[in-house]
């Protein structure tokens, strides 16, 4: 097998075109009714497989995973509420958010009062259907707009949920790329939401395309990509792969990357791990607005990866945080809410973070007694004519000065306030001029 030789520095990518492809994948996955288990997850993983060759794994219901148990598998064919005339006035076929996710089967006549106890709507957002779940307590219900709810005037209704809740499997997808070292970077997304674009599908699409891009490159780190149901998926994966967790040197929970809001980075519980410093550096130099959040034990799957028994360096890089946009967990988180432009911008930021991780090495200055003469090595002329020649010259001086075996390139970028990409480029030039030698990984 021929190993790839391209790196993130040499690969040519049409990032705008990739944004369109990411959007198209979201559009293909949007109609599927997903949940934490079931055929919707399997169909989703089959479609992801067309982008990147993930391995699909199944864990049987009843499997004990730390303090949790893999639940029964849920599948649904149809659901509706019919009025007296037999009209489907709340219809799962119109929108899969209409059914309370994980509803147990039901088929009966109910009074309006009884039906009301099983309805969920948003009085403050009267046109939107909310997204509600009942995974761990058996229930049935319907979600509808407040306007639809106000229009209910019959005395009784027929409710029908044609679902099954039986022993089966929890299904998840995984893809692994072996790099130069066994140390791993983890990229994980949740796959359990039905028709919701930003919260769920944008993360899936970004991770799938990122995996595809990285699979063509020569990489220093190994990379692991997880497509898992939220909470129970990460708990299950961690319970079954405790041996792998020591290899995870950094990770990101990917979600909410398709809206047009500013980037938000929630730090890992460690707070100053290489992944934290890398993301923060990239955002600082992105020229775009961004926000930083300290770790908190609430949110996406970083809750599990950062639980004290693991305390992995895993943060979460999103755009507008979950719950802080009005479309969140409603029917308005649809194909109009995410854009190809936002997706491609998010992908660029993720690729730049990976570029930092890949190249954040430690070098040793081979001419440490006074500054080496750059001119006689052609290093000044190499800079001539370049618009940022002054910054590159300054970058060379910083790299030479701090390459004493105790600073990695990201620290040098931070101290010099010069973008990592520039620091990395001049490092290549200095290395080619035999003024620097790369030290083995993690030697500081
Ligand atoms: Zn969610």
mmCIF file of N, CA and C in Angstrom, residues 106-232:
data_model
loop_
_atom_site.group_PDB
_atom_site.id
_atom_site.type_symbol
_atom_site.label_atom_id
_atom_site.label_comp_id
_atom_site.label_asym_id
_atom_site.label_seq_id
_atom_site.Cartn_x
_atom_site.Cartn_y
_atom_site.Cartn_z
ATOM 1 N N UNK A 106 -48.859 3.222 20.995
ATOM 2 C CA UNK A 106 -50.179 3.506 21.563
ATOM 3 C C UNK A 106 -51.169 3.580 20.407
ATOM 4 N N UNK A 107 -52.380 3.106 20.634
ATOM 5 C CA UNK A 107 -53.437 3.281 19.642
ATOM 6 C C UNK A 107 -54.761 3.261 20.395
ATOM 7 N N UNK A 108 -55.336 4.438 20.603
ATOM 8 C CA UNK A 108 -56.593 4.482 21.365
ATOM 9 C C UNK A 108 -57.294 5.822 21.140
ATOM 10 N N UNK A 109 -58.529 5.852 21.610
ATOM 11 C CA UNK A 109 -59.285 7.108 21.611
ATOM 12 C C UNK A 109 -59.032 7.788 22.947
ATOM 13 N N UNK A 110 -58.791 9.072 22.902
ATOM 14 C CA UNK A 110 -58.553 9.809 24.160
ATOM 15 C C UNK A 110 -59.399 11.085 24.156
ATOM 16 N N UNK A 111 -59.710 11.534 25.346
ATOM 17 C CA UNK A 111 -60.404 12.822 25.461
ATOM 18 C C UNK A 111 -59.385 13.934 25.201
ATOM 19 N N UNK A 112 -59.881 15.124 24.918
ATOM 20 C CA UNK A 112 -58.956 16.251 24.691
ATOM 21 C C UNK A 112 -58.103 16.491 25.941
ATOM 22 N N UNK A 113 -58.718 16.329 27.112
ATOM 23 C CA UNK A 113 -57.985 16.563 28.371
ATOM 24 C C UNK A 113 -56.828 15.577 28.502
ATOM 25 N N UNK A 114 -57.088 14.311 28.152
ATOM 26 C CA UNK A 114 -56.001 13.319 28.251
ATOM 27 C C UNK A 114 -54.926 13.607 27.206
ATOM 28 N N UNK A 115 -55.364 13.955 26.008
ATOM 29 C CA UNK A 115 -54.396 14.271 24.955
ATOM 30 C C UNK A 115 -53.489 15.426 25.384
ATOM 31 N N UNK A 116 -54.092 16.442 25.990
ATOM 32 C CA UNK A 116 -53.318 17.627 26.419
ATOM 33 C C UNK A 116 -52.156 17.247 27.326
ATOM 34 N N UNK A 117 -52.332 16.208 28.136
ATOM 35 C CA UNK A 117 -51.247 15.779 29.045
ATOM 36 C C UNK A 117 -50.055 15.205 28.289
ATOM 37 N N UNK A 118 -50.257 14.892 27.017
ATOM 38 C CA UNK A 118 -49.191 14.280 26.215
ATOM 39 C C UNK A 118 -48.730 15.210 25.090
ATOM 40 N N UNK A 119 -49.060 16.492 25.180
ATOM 41 C CA UNK A 119 -48.679 17.445 24.124
ATOM 42 C C UNK A 119 -47.579 18.388 24.608
ATOM 43 N N UNK A 120 -46.712 18.741 23.678
ATOM 44 C CA UNK A 120 -45.605 19.665 23.981
ATOM 45 C C UNK A 120 -45.590 20.739 22.904
ATOM 46 N N UNK A 121 -45.630 21.997 23.344
ATOM 47 C CA UNK A 121 -45.582 23.122 22.397
ATOM 48 C C UNK A 121 -44.804 24.257 23.041
ATOM 49 N N UNK A 122 -44.579 25.308 22.273
ATOM 50 C CA UNK A 122 -43.772 26.441 22.746
ATOM 51 C C UNK A 122 -44.616 27.713 22.661
ATOM 52 N N UNK A 123 -45.286 28.099 23.743
ATOM 53 C CA UNK A 123 -46.144 29.293 23.689
ATOM 54 C C UNK A 123 -45.398 30.551 23.234
ATOM 55 N N UNK A 124 -44.103 30.648 23.567
ATOM 56 C CA UNK A 124 -43.356 31.853 23.186
ATOM 57 C C UNK A 124 -42.913 31.830 21.719
ATOM 58 N N UNK A 125 -42.953 30.662 21.095
ATOM 59 C CA UNK A 125 -42.586 30.543 19.676
ATOM 60 C C UNK A 125 -43.714 29.765 18.988
ATOM 61 N N UNK A 126 -44.858 30.426 18.818
ATOM 62 C CA UNK A 126 -46.092 29.712 18.470
ATOM 63 C C UNK A 126 -46.104 29.003 17.121
ATOM 64 N N UNK A 127 -45.128 29.309 16.240
ATOM 65 C CA UNK A 127 -45.122 28.638 14.929
ATOM 66 C C UNK A 127 -44.224 27.401 14.891
ATOM 67 N N UNK A 128 -43.447 27.178 15.946
ATOM 68 C CA UNK A 128 -42.409 26.143 15.884
ATOM 69 C C UNK A 128 -42.806 24.870 16.617
ATOM 70 N N UNK A 129 -42.323 23.745 16.087
ATOM 71 C CA UNK A 129 -42.527 22.446 16.750
ATOM 72 C C UNK A 129 -41.304 22.198 17.640
ATOM 73 N N UNK A 130 -41.500 21.908 18.917
ATOM 74 C CA UNK A 130 -40.327 21.616 19.752
ATOM 75 C C UNK A 130 -39.815 20.193 19.546
ATOM 76 N N UNK A 131 -38.565 19.955 19.944
ATOM 77 C CA UNK A 131 -37.961 18.615 19.931
ATOM 78 C C UNK A 131 -37.914 18.123 21.365
ATOM 79 N N UNK A 132 -38.605 17.023 21.632
ATOM 80 C CA UNK A 132 -38.638 16.468 22.987
ATOM 81 C C UNK A 132 -38.365 14.969 22.938
ATOM 82 N N UNK A 133 -37.765 14.465 23.998
ATOM 83 C CA UNK A 133 -37.436 13.037 24.077
ATOM 84 C C UNK A 133 -37.870 12.476 25.430
ATOM 85 N N UNK A 134 -38.049 11.169 25.460
ATOM 86 C CA UNK A 134 -38.286 10.498 26.746
ATOM 87 C C UNK A 134 -37.595 9.144 26.690
ATOM 88 N N UNK A 135 -36.254 9.192 26.774
ATOM 89 C CA UNK A 135 -35.481 7.966 26.584
ATOM 90 C C UNK A 135 -35.591 7.009 27.769
ATOM 91 N N UNK A 136 -35.561 7.553 28.952
ATOM 92 C CA UNK A 136 -35.359 6.677 30.103
ATOM 93 C C UNK A 136 -36.594 6.531 30.986
ATOM 94 N N UNK A 137 -37.728 7.135 30.580
ATOM 95 C CA UNK A 137 -38.982 6.791 31.255
ATOM 96 C C UNK A 137 -40.026 6.592 30.164
ATOM 97 N N UNK A 138 -40.700 5.456 30.199
ATOM 98 C CA UNK A 138 -41.607 5.093 29.108
ATOM 99 C C UNK A 138 -42.816 6.018 29.093
ATOM 100 N N UNK A 139 -43.052 6.603 27.942
ATOM 101 C CA UNK A 139 -44.099 7.603 27.807
ATOM 102 C C UNK A 139 -44.473 7.675 26.331
ATOM 103 N N UNK A 140 -45.540 8.337 26.007
ATOM 104 C CA UNK A 140 -45.845 8.656 24.617
ATOM 105 C C UNK A 140 -46.269 10.116 24.555
ATOM 106 N N UNK A 141 -46.116 10.724 23.397
ATOM 107 C CA UNK A 141 -46.506 12.119 23.294
ATOM 108 C C UNK A 141 -46.319 12.671 21.899
ATOM 109 N N UNK A 142 -46.859 13.883 21.728
ATOM 110 C CA UNK A 142 -46.762 14.575 20.445
ATOM 111 C C UNK A 142 -46.268 15.998 20.677
ATOM 112 N N UNK A 143 -45.487 16.475 19.733
ATOM 113 C CA UNK A 143 -45.001 17.854 19.781
ATOM 114 C C UNK A 143 -45.677 18.599 18.621
ATOM 115 N N UNK A 144 -46.074 19.803 18.880
ATOM 116 C CA UNK A 144 -46.797 20.568 17.849
ATOM 117 C C UNK A 144 -46.613 22.056 18.106
ATOM 118 N N UNK A 145 -46.952 22.837 17.105
ATOM 119 C CA UNK A 145 -46.831 24.277 17.304
ATOM 120 C C UNK A 145 -47.961 24.734 18.225
ATOM 121 N N UNK A 146 -47.711 25.832 18.911
ATOM 122 C CA UNK A 146 -48.726 26.376 19.814
ATOM 123 C C UNK A 146 -49.984 26.734 19.019
ATOM 124 N N UNK A 147 -49.787 27.179 17.774
ATOM 125 C CA UNK A 147 -50.942 27.530 16.922
ATOM 126 C C UNK A 147 -51.798 26.301 16.649
ATOM 127 N N UNK A 148 -51.129 25.168 16.336
ATOM 128 C CA UNK A 148 -51.881 23.911 16.112
ATOM 129 C C UNK A 148 -52.630 23.518 17.380
ATOM 130 N N UNK A 149 -51.959 23.706 18.503
ATOM 131 C CA UNK A 149 -52.552 23.286 19.778
ATOM 132 C C UNK A 149 -53.807 24.103 20.087
ATOM 133 N N UNK A 150 -53.693 25.399 19.815
ATOM 134 C CA UNK A 150 -54.838 26.281 20.099
ATOM 135 C C UNK A 150 -56.052 25.950 19.212
ATOM 136 N N UNK A 151 -55.769 25.320 18.084
ATOM 137 C CA UNK A 151 -56.859 25.007 17.145
ATOM 138 C C UNK A 151 -57.588 23.704 17.494
ATOM 139 N N UNK A 152 -57.100 22.979 18.510
ATOM 140 C CA UNK A 152 -57.755 21.710 18.883
ATOM 141 C C UNK A 152 -59.097 22.022 19.544
ATOM 142 N N UNK A 153 -60.182 21.529 18.976
ATOM 143 C CA UNK A 153 -61.477 21.862 19.565
ATOM 144 C C UNK A 153 -62.432 20.671 19.682
ATOM 145 N N UNK A 154 -62.015 19.481 19.170
ATOM 146 C CA UNK A 154 -62.884 18.309 19.332
ATOM 147 C C UNK A 154 -62.855 17.828 20.785
ATOM 148 N N UNK A 155 -63.851 17.060 21.149
ATOM 149 C CA UNK A 155 -63.882 16.533 22.523
ATOM 150 C C UNK A 155 -63.003 15.299 22.670
ATOM 151 N N UNK A 156 -62.860 14.539 21.589
ATOM 152 C CA UNK A 156 -61.962 13.386 21.672
ATOM 153 C C UNK A 156 -61.219 13.179 20.358
ATOM 154 N N UNK A 157 -60.137 12.410 20.472
ATOM 155 C CA UNK A 157 -59.219 12.202 19.342
ATOM 156 C C UNK A 157 -58.757 10.753 19.311
ATOM 157 N N UNK A 158 -58.284 10.337 18.141
ATOM 158 C CA UNK A 158 -57.656 9.018 18.034
ATOM 159 C C UNK A 158 -56.143 9.232 17.977
ATOM 160 N N UNK A 159 -55.423 8.589 18.875
ATOM 161 C CA UNK A 159 -53.958 8.707 18.830
ATOM 162 C C UNK A 159 -53.386 7.368 18.380
ATOM 163 N N UNK A 160 -52.368 7.446 17.547
ATOM 164 C CA UNK A 160 -51.724 6.229 17.054
ATOM 165 C C UNK A 160 -50.229 6.453 16.941
ATOM 166 N N UNK A 161 -49.473 5.662 17.659
ATOM 167 C CA UNK A 161 -48.011 5.669 17.484
ATOM 168 C C UNK A 161 -47.611 4.238 17.165
ATOM 169 N N UNK A 162 -47.154 4.044 15.922
ATOM 170 C CA UNK A 162 -46.767 2.710 15.468
ATOM 171 C C UNK A 162 -45.256 2.576 15.640
ATOM 172 N N UNK A 163 -44.865 2.338 16.901
ATOM 173 C CA UNK A 163 -43.437 2.245 17.218
ATOM 174 C C UNK A 163 -43.170 0.908 17.899
ATOM 175 N N UNK A 164 -41.892 0.574 18.011
ATOM 176 C CA UNK A 164 -41.505 -0.616 18.780
ATOM 177 C C UNK A 164 -40.387 -0.218 19.734
ATOM 178 N N UNK A 165 -40.403 -0.806 20.894
ATOM 179 C CA UNK A 165 -39.339 -0.604 21.883
ATOM 180 C C UNK A 165 -38.976 -1.993 22.390
ATOM 181 N N UNK A 166 -37.920 -2.538 21.807
ATOM 182 C CA UNK A 166 -37.582 -3.945 22.058
ATOM 183 C C UNK A 166 -36.075 -4.114 22.216
ATOM 184 N N UNK A 167 -35.674 -5.265 22.734
ATOM 185 C CA UNK A 167 -34.248 -5.560 22.791
ATOM 186 C C UNK A 167 -33.665 -5.491 21.380
ATOM 187 N N UNK A 168 -32.546 -4.857 21.266
ATOM 188 C CA UNK A 168 -31.898 -4.684 19.956
ATOM 189 C C UNK A 168 -30.479 -4.235 20.206
ATOM 190 N N UNK A 169 -30.105 -3.126 19.574
ATOM 191 C CA UNK A 169 -28.720 -2.658 19.699
ATOM 192 C C UNK A 169 -28.634 -1.142 19.767
ATOM 193 N N UNK A 170 -27.539 -0.697 20.352
ATOM 194 C CA UNK A 170 -27.115 0.699 20.187
ATOM 195 C C UNK A 170 -26.073 0.652 19.072
ATOM 196 N N UNK A 171 -26.241 1.494 18.068
ATOM 197 C CA UNK A 171 -25.366 1.447 16.898
ATOM 198 C C UNK A 171 -24.533 2.729 16.837
ATOM 199 N N UNK A 172 -23.255 2.576 16.547
ATOM 200 C CA UNK A 172 -22.425 3.773 16.372
ATOM 201 C C UNK A 172 -21.392 3.526 15.276
ATOM 202 N N UNK A 173 -20.843 4.617 14.778
ATOM 203 C CA UNK A 173 -19.837 4.528 13.719
ATOM 204 C C UNK A 173 -18.486 4.997 14.219
ATOM 205 N N UNK A 174 -17.437 4.382 13.692
ATOM 206 C CA UNK A 174 -16.079 4.736 14.121
ATOM 207 C C UNK A 174 -15.140 4.639 12.930
ATOM 208 N N UNK A 175 -14.194 5.540 12.878
ATOM 209 C CA UNK A 175 -13.198 5.509 11.800
ATOM 210 C C UNK A 175 -11.863 5.907 12.403
ATOM 211 N N UNK A 176 -10.821 5.183 12.023
ATOM 212 C CA UNK A 176 -9.507 5.406 12.629
ATOM 213 C C UNK A 176 -8.471 5.564 11.528
ATOM 214 N N UNK A 177 -7.623 6.559 11.671
ATOM 215 C CA UNK A 177 -6.510 6.738 10.733
ATOM 216 C C UNK A 177 -5.217 6.608 11.532
ATOM 217 N N UNK A 178 -4.370 5.730 11.097
ATOM 218 C CA UNK A 178 -3.095 5.531 11.797
ATOM 219 C C UNK A 178 -2.094 6.574 11.313
ATOM 220 N N UNK A 179 -1.516 7.278 12.260
ATOM 221 C CA UNK A 179 -0.494 8.264 11.924
ATOM 222 C C UNK A 179 0.888 7.754 12.300
ATOM 223 N N UNK A 180 1.859 8.695 12.308
ATOM 224 C CA UNK A 180 3.245 8.340 12.640
ATOM 225 C C UNK A 180 3.344 7.825 14.080
ATOM 226 N N UNK A 181 2.530 8.417 14.974
ATOM 227 C CA UNK A 181 2.555 7.998 16.376
ATOM 228 C C UNK A 181 1.205 7.379 16.752
ATOM 229 N N UNK A 182 1.203 6.586 17.829
ATOM 230 C CA UNK A 182 -0.054 6.001 18.314
ATOM 231 C C UNK A 182 -0.884 7.021 19.088
ATOM 232 N N UNK A 183 -0.267 8.137 19.467
ATOM 233 C CA UNK A 183 -1.032 9.167 20.169
ATOM 234 C C UNK A 183 -2.174 9.629 19.265
ATOM 235 N N UNK A 184 -3.331 9.827 19.879
ATOM 236 C CA UNK A 184 -4.534 10.065 19.069
ATOM 237 C C UNK A 184 -5.181 11.418 19.316
ATOM 238 N N UNK A 185 -5.826 11.891 18.265
ATOM 239 C CA UNK A 185 -6.736 13.030 18.371
ATOM 240 C C UNK A 185 -8.143 12.488 18.093
ATOM 241 N N UNK A 186 -9.074 12.836 18.963
ATOM 242 C CA UNK A 186 -10.444 12.327 18.868
ATOM 243 C C UNK A 186 -11.373 13.425 18.342
ATOM 244 N N UNK A 187 -12.169 13.074 17.342
ATOM 245 C CA UNK A 187 -13.188 14.014 16.854
ATOM 246 C C UNK A 187 -14.520 13.282 16.920
ATOM 247 N N UNK A 188 -15.455 13.833 17.662
ATOM 248 C CA UNK A 188 -16.675 13.086 17.930
ATOM 249 C C UNK A 188 -17.915 13.959 17.748
ATOM 250 N N UNK A 189 -18.979 13.326 17.252
ATOM 251 C CA UNK A 189 -20.236 14.060 17.055
ATOM 252 C C UNK A 189 -21.405 13.175 17.458
ATOM 253 N N UNK A 190 -22.527 13.796 17.784
ATOM 254 C CA UNK A 190 -23.706 13.015 18.145
ATOM 255 C C UNK A 190 -24.604 12.829 16.921
ATOM 256 N N UNK A 191 -25.244 11.662 16.881
ATOM 257 C CA UNK A 191 -26.005 11.286 15.681
ATOM 258 C C UNK A 191 -27.445 10.940 16.034
ATOM 259 N N UNK A 192 -27.933 11.452 17.170
ATOM 260 C CA UNK A 192 -29.183 10.928 17.734
ATOM 261 C C UNK A 192 -30.387 11.825 17.519
ATOM 262 N N UNK A 193 -30.197 13.011 16.914
ATOM 263 C CA UNK A 193 -31.334 13.903 16.758
ATOM 264 C C UNK A 193 -32.042 13.648 15.428
ATOM 265 N N UNK A 194 -33.359 13.762 15.408
ATOM 266 C CA UNK A 194 -34.060 13.593 14.120
ATOM 267 C C UNK A 194 -33.832 14.800 13.199
ATOM 268 N N UNK A 195 -34.856 15.376 12.628
ATOM 269 C CA UNK A 195 -34.660 16.462 11.656
ATOM 270 C C UNK A 195 -34.253 17.775 12.321
ATOM 271 N N UNK A 196 -32.990 17.860 12.688
ATOM 272 C CA UNK A 196 -32.424 19.094 13.251
ATOM 273 C C UNK A 196 -31.066 19.289 12.577
ATOM 274 N N UNK A 197 -30.872 20.454 12.000
ATOM 275 C CA UNK A 197 -29.698 20.628 11.135
ATOM 276 C C UNK A 197 -28.435 21.077 11.856
ATOM 277 N N UNK A 198 -28.551 22.144 12.645
ATOM 278 C CA UNK A 198 -27.322 22.667 13.242
ATOM 279 C C UNK A 198 -26.889 21.803 14.417
ATOM 280 N N UNK A 199 -27.859 21.539 15.310
ATOM 281 C CA UNK A 199 -27.565 20.684 16.456
ATOM 282 C C UNK A 199 -27.687 19.236 16.000
ATOM 283 N N UNK A 200 -26.596 18.681 15.529
ATOM 284 C CA UNK A 200 -26.562 17.286 15.127
ATOM 285 C C UNK A 200 -25.953 17.161 13.732
ATOM 286 N N UNK A 201 -26.738 17.521 12.697
ATOM 287 C CA UNK A 201 -26.290 17.186 11.341
ATOM 288 C C UNK A 201 -25.053 17.971 10.918
ATOM 289 N N UNK A 202 -24.915 19.216 11.373
ATOM 290 C CA UNK A 202 -23.726 19.979 10.968
ATOM 291 C C UNK A 202 -22.459 19.309 11.508
ATOM 292 N N UNK A 203 -22.533 18.800 12.739
ATOM 293 C CA UNK A 203 -21.376 18.115 13.332
ATOM 294 C C UNK A 203 -21.050 16.839 12.579
ATOM 295 N N UNK A 204 -22.084 16.078 12.239
ATOM 296 C CA UNK A 204 -21.888 14.829 11.492
ATOM 297 C C UNK A 204 -21.195 15.121 10.161
ATOM 298 N N UNK A 205 -21.703 16.143 9.473
ATOM 299 C CA UNK A 205 -21.182 16.450 8.149
ATOM 300 C C UNK A 205 -19.732 16.921 8.218
ATOM 301 N N UNK A 206 -19.441 17.766 9.217
ATOM 302 C CA UNK A 206 -18.062 18.264 9.328
ATOM 303 C C UNK A 206 -17.107 17.118 9.660
ATOM 304 N N UNK A 207 -17.489 16.266 10.611
ATOM 305 C CA UNK A 207 -16.594 15.163 11.003
ATOM 306 C C UNK A 207 -16.397 14.195 9.830
ATOM 307 N N UNK A 208 -17.471 13.900 9.096
ATOM 308 C CA UNK A 208 -17.359 12.971 7.957
ATOM 309 C C UNK A 208 -16.395 13.524 6.898
ATOM 310 N N UNK A 209 -16.530 14.802 6.594
ATOM 311 C CA UNK A 209 -15.656 15.383 5.565
ATOM 312 C C UNK A 209 -14.227 15.574 6.054
ATOM 313 N N UNK A 210 -14.088 15.926 7.325
ATOM 314 C CA UNK A 210 -12.743 16.057 7.901
ATOM 315 C C UNK A 210 -12.022 14.706 7.837
ATOM 316 N N UNK A 211 -12.745 13.639 8.181
ATOM 317 C CA UNK A 211 -12.150 12.297 8.148
ATOM 318 C C UNK A 211 -11.714 11.954 6.724
ATOM 319 N N UNK A 212 -12.541 12.307 5.777
ATOM 320 C CA UNK A 212 -12.211 12.006 4.378
ATOM 321 C C UNK A 212 -10.941 12.763 3.947
ATOM 322 N N UNK A 213 -10.856 14.027 4.333
ATOM 323 C CA UNK A 213 -9.674 14.821 3.955
ATOM 324 C C UNK A 213 -8.424 14.235 4.616
ATOM 325 N N UNK A 214 -8.511 13.989 5.937
ATOM 326 C CA UNK A 214 -7.314 13.526 6.655
ATOM 327 C C UNK A 214 -6.862 12.149 6.180
ATOM 328 N N UNK A 215 -7.822 11.338 5.688
ATOM 329 C CA UNK A 215 -7.460 9.983 5.256
ATOM 330 C C UNK A 215 -6.539 9.997 4.038
ATOM 331 N N UNK A 216 -6.448 11.155 3.357
ATOM 332 C CA UNK A 216 -5.584 11.233 2.170
ATOM 333 C C UNK A 216 -4.188 11.782 2.514
ATOM 334 N N UNK A 217 -3.963 12.089 3.800
ATOM 335 C CA UNK A 217 -2.731 12.793 4.176
ATOM 336 C C UNK A 217 -1.770 11.919 4.972
ATOM 337 N N UNK A 218 -0.522 12.345 4.948
ATOM 338 C CA UNK A 218 0.481 11.767 5.825
ATOM 339 C C UNK A 218 0.402 12.529 7.142
ATOM 340 N N UNK A 219 0.151 11.826 8.230
ATOM 341 C CA UNK A 219 -0.142 12.498 9.501
ATOM 342 C C UNK A 219 0.802 12.059 10.609
ATOM 343 N N UNK A 220 1.046 12.987 11.523
ATOM 344 C CA UNK A 220 1.879 12.636 12.686
ATOM 345 C C UNK A 220 1.019 11.934 13.730
ATOM 346 N N UNK A 221 -0.088 12.568 14.123
ATOM 347 C CA UNK A 221 -0.998 11.941 15.078
ATOM 348 C C UNK A 221 -1.857 10.896 14.383
ATOM 349 N N UNK A 222 -2.365 9.951 15.157
ATOM 350 C CA UNK A 222 -3.447 9.090 14.691
ATOM 351 C C UNK A 222 -4.756 9.810 15.009
ATOM 352 N N UNK A 223 -5.775 9.516 14.224
ATOM 353 C CA UNK A 223 -7.064 10.220 14.399
ATOM 354 C C UNK A 223 -8.180 9.202 14.548
ATOM 355 N N UNK A 224 -9.082 9.476 15.486
ATOM 356 C CA UNK A 224 -10.244 8.614 15.690
ATOM 357 C C UNK A 224 -11.503 9.484 15.577
ATOM 358 N N UNK A 225 -12.434 9.017 14.779
ATOM 359 C CA UNK A 225 -13.681 9.760 14.538
ATOM 360 C C UNK A 225 -14.836 8.916 15.055
ATOM 361 N N UNK A 226 -15.683 9.515 15.894
ATOM 362 C CA UNK A 226 -16.822 8.789 16.443
ATOM 363 C C UNK A 226 -18.123 9.450 16.007
ATOM 364 N N UNK A 227 -19.048 8.616 15.578
ATOM 365 C CA UNK A 227 -20.414 9.054 15.259
ATOM 366 C C UNK A 227 -21.314 8.291 16.225
ATOM 367 N N UNK A 228 -21.679 8.940 17.325
ATOM 368 C CA UNK A 228 -22.309 8.208 18.436
ATOM 369 C C UNK A 228 -23.559 8.933 18.931
ATOM 370 N N UNK A 229 -24.530 8.184 19.457
ATOM 371 C CA UNK A 229 -25.659 8.870 20.087
ATOM 372 C C UNK A 229 -25.186 9.643 21.326
ATOM 373 N N UNK A 230 -25.786 10.806 21.568
ATOM 374 C CA UNK A 230 -25.379 11.663 22.685
ATOM 375 C C UNK A 230 -25.510 10.937 24.022
ATOM 376 N N UNK A 231 -24.657 11.265 24.939
ATOM 377 C CA UNK A 231 -24.605 10.742 26.308
ATOM 378 C C UNK A 231 -24.405 9.217 26.356
ATOM 379 N N UNK A 232 -25.440 8.432 26.071
ATOM 380 C CA UNK A 232 -25.312 6.972 26.204
ATOM 381 C C UNK A 232 -24.265 6.438 25.222
#
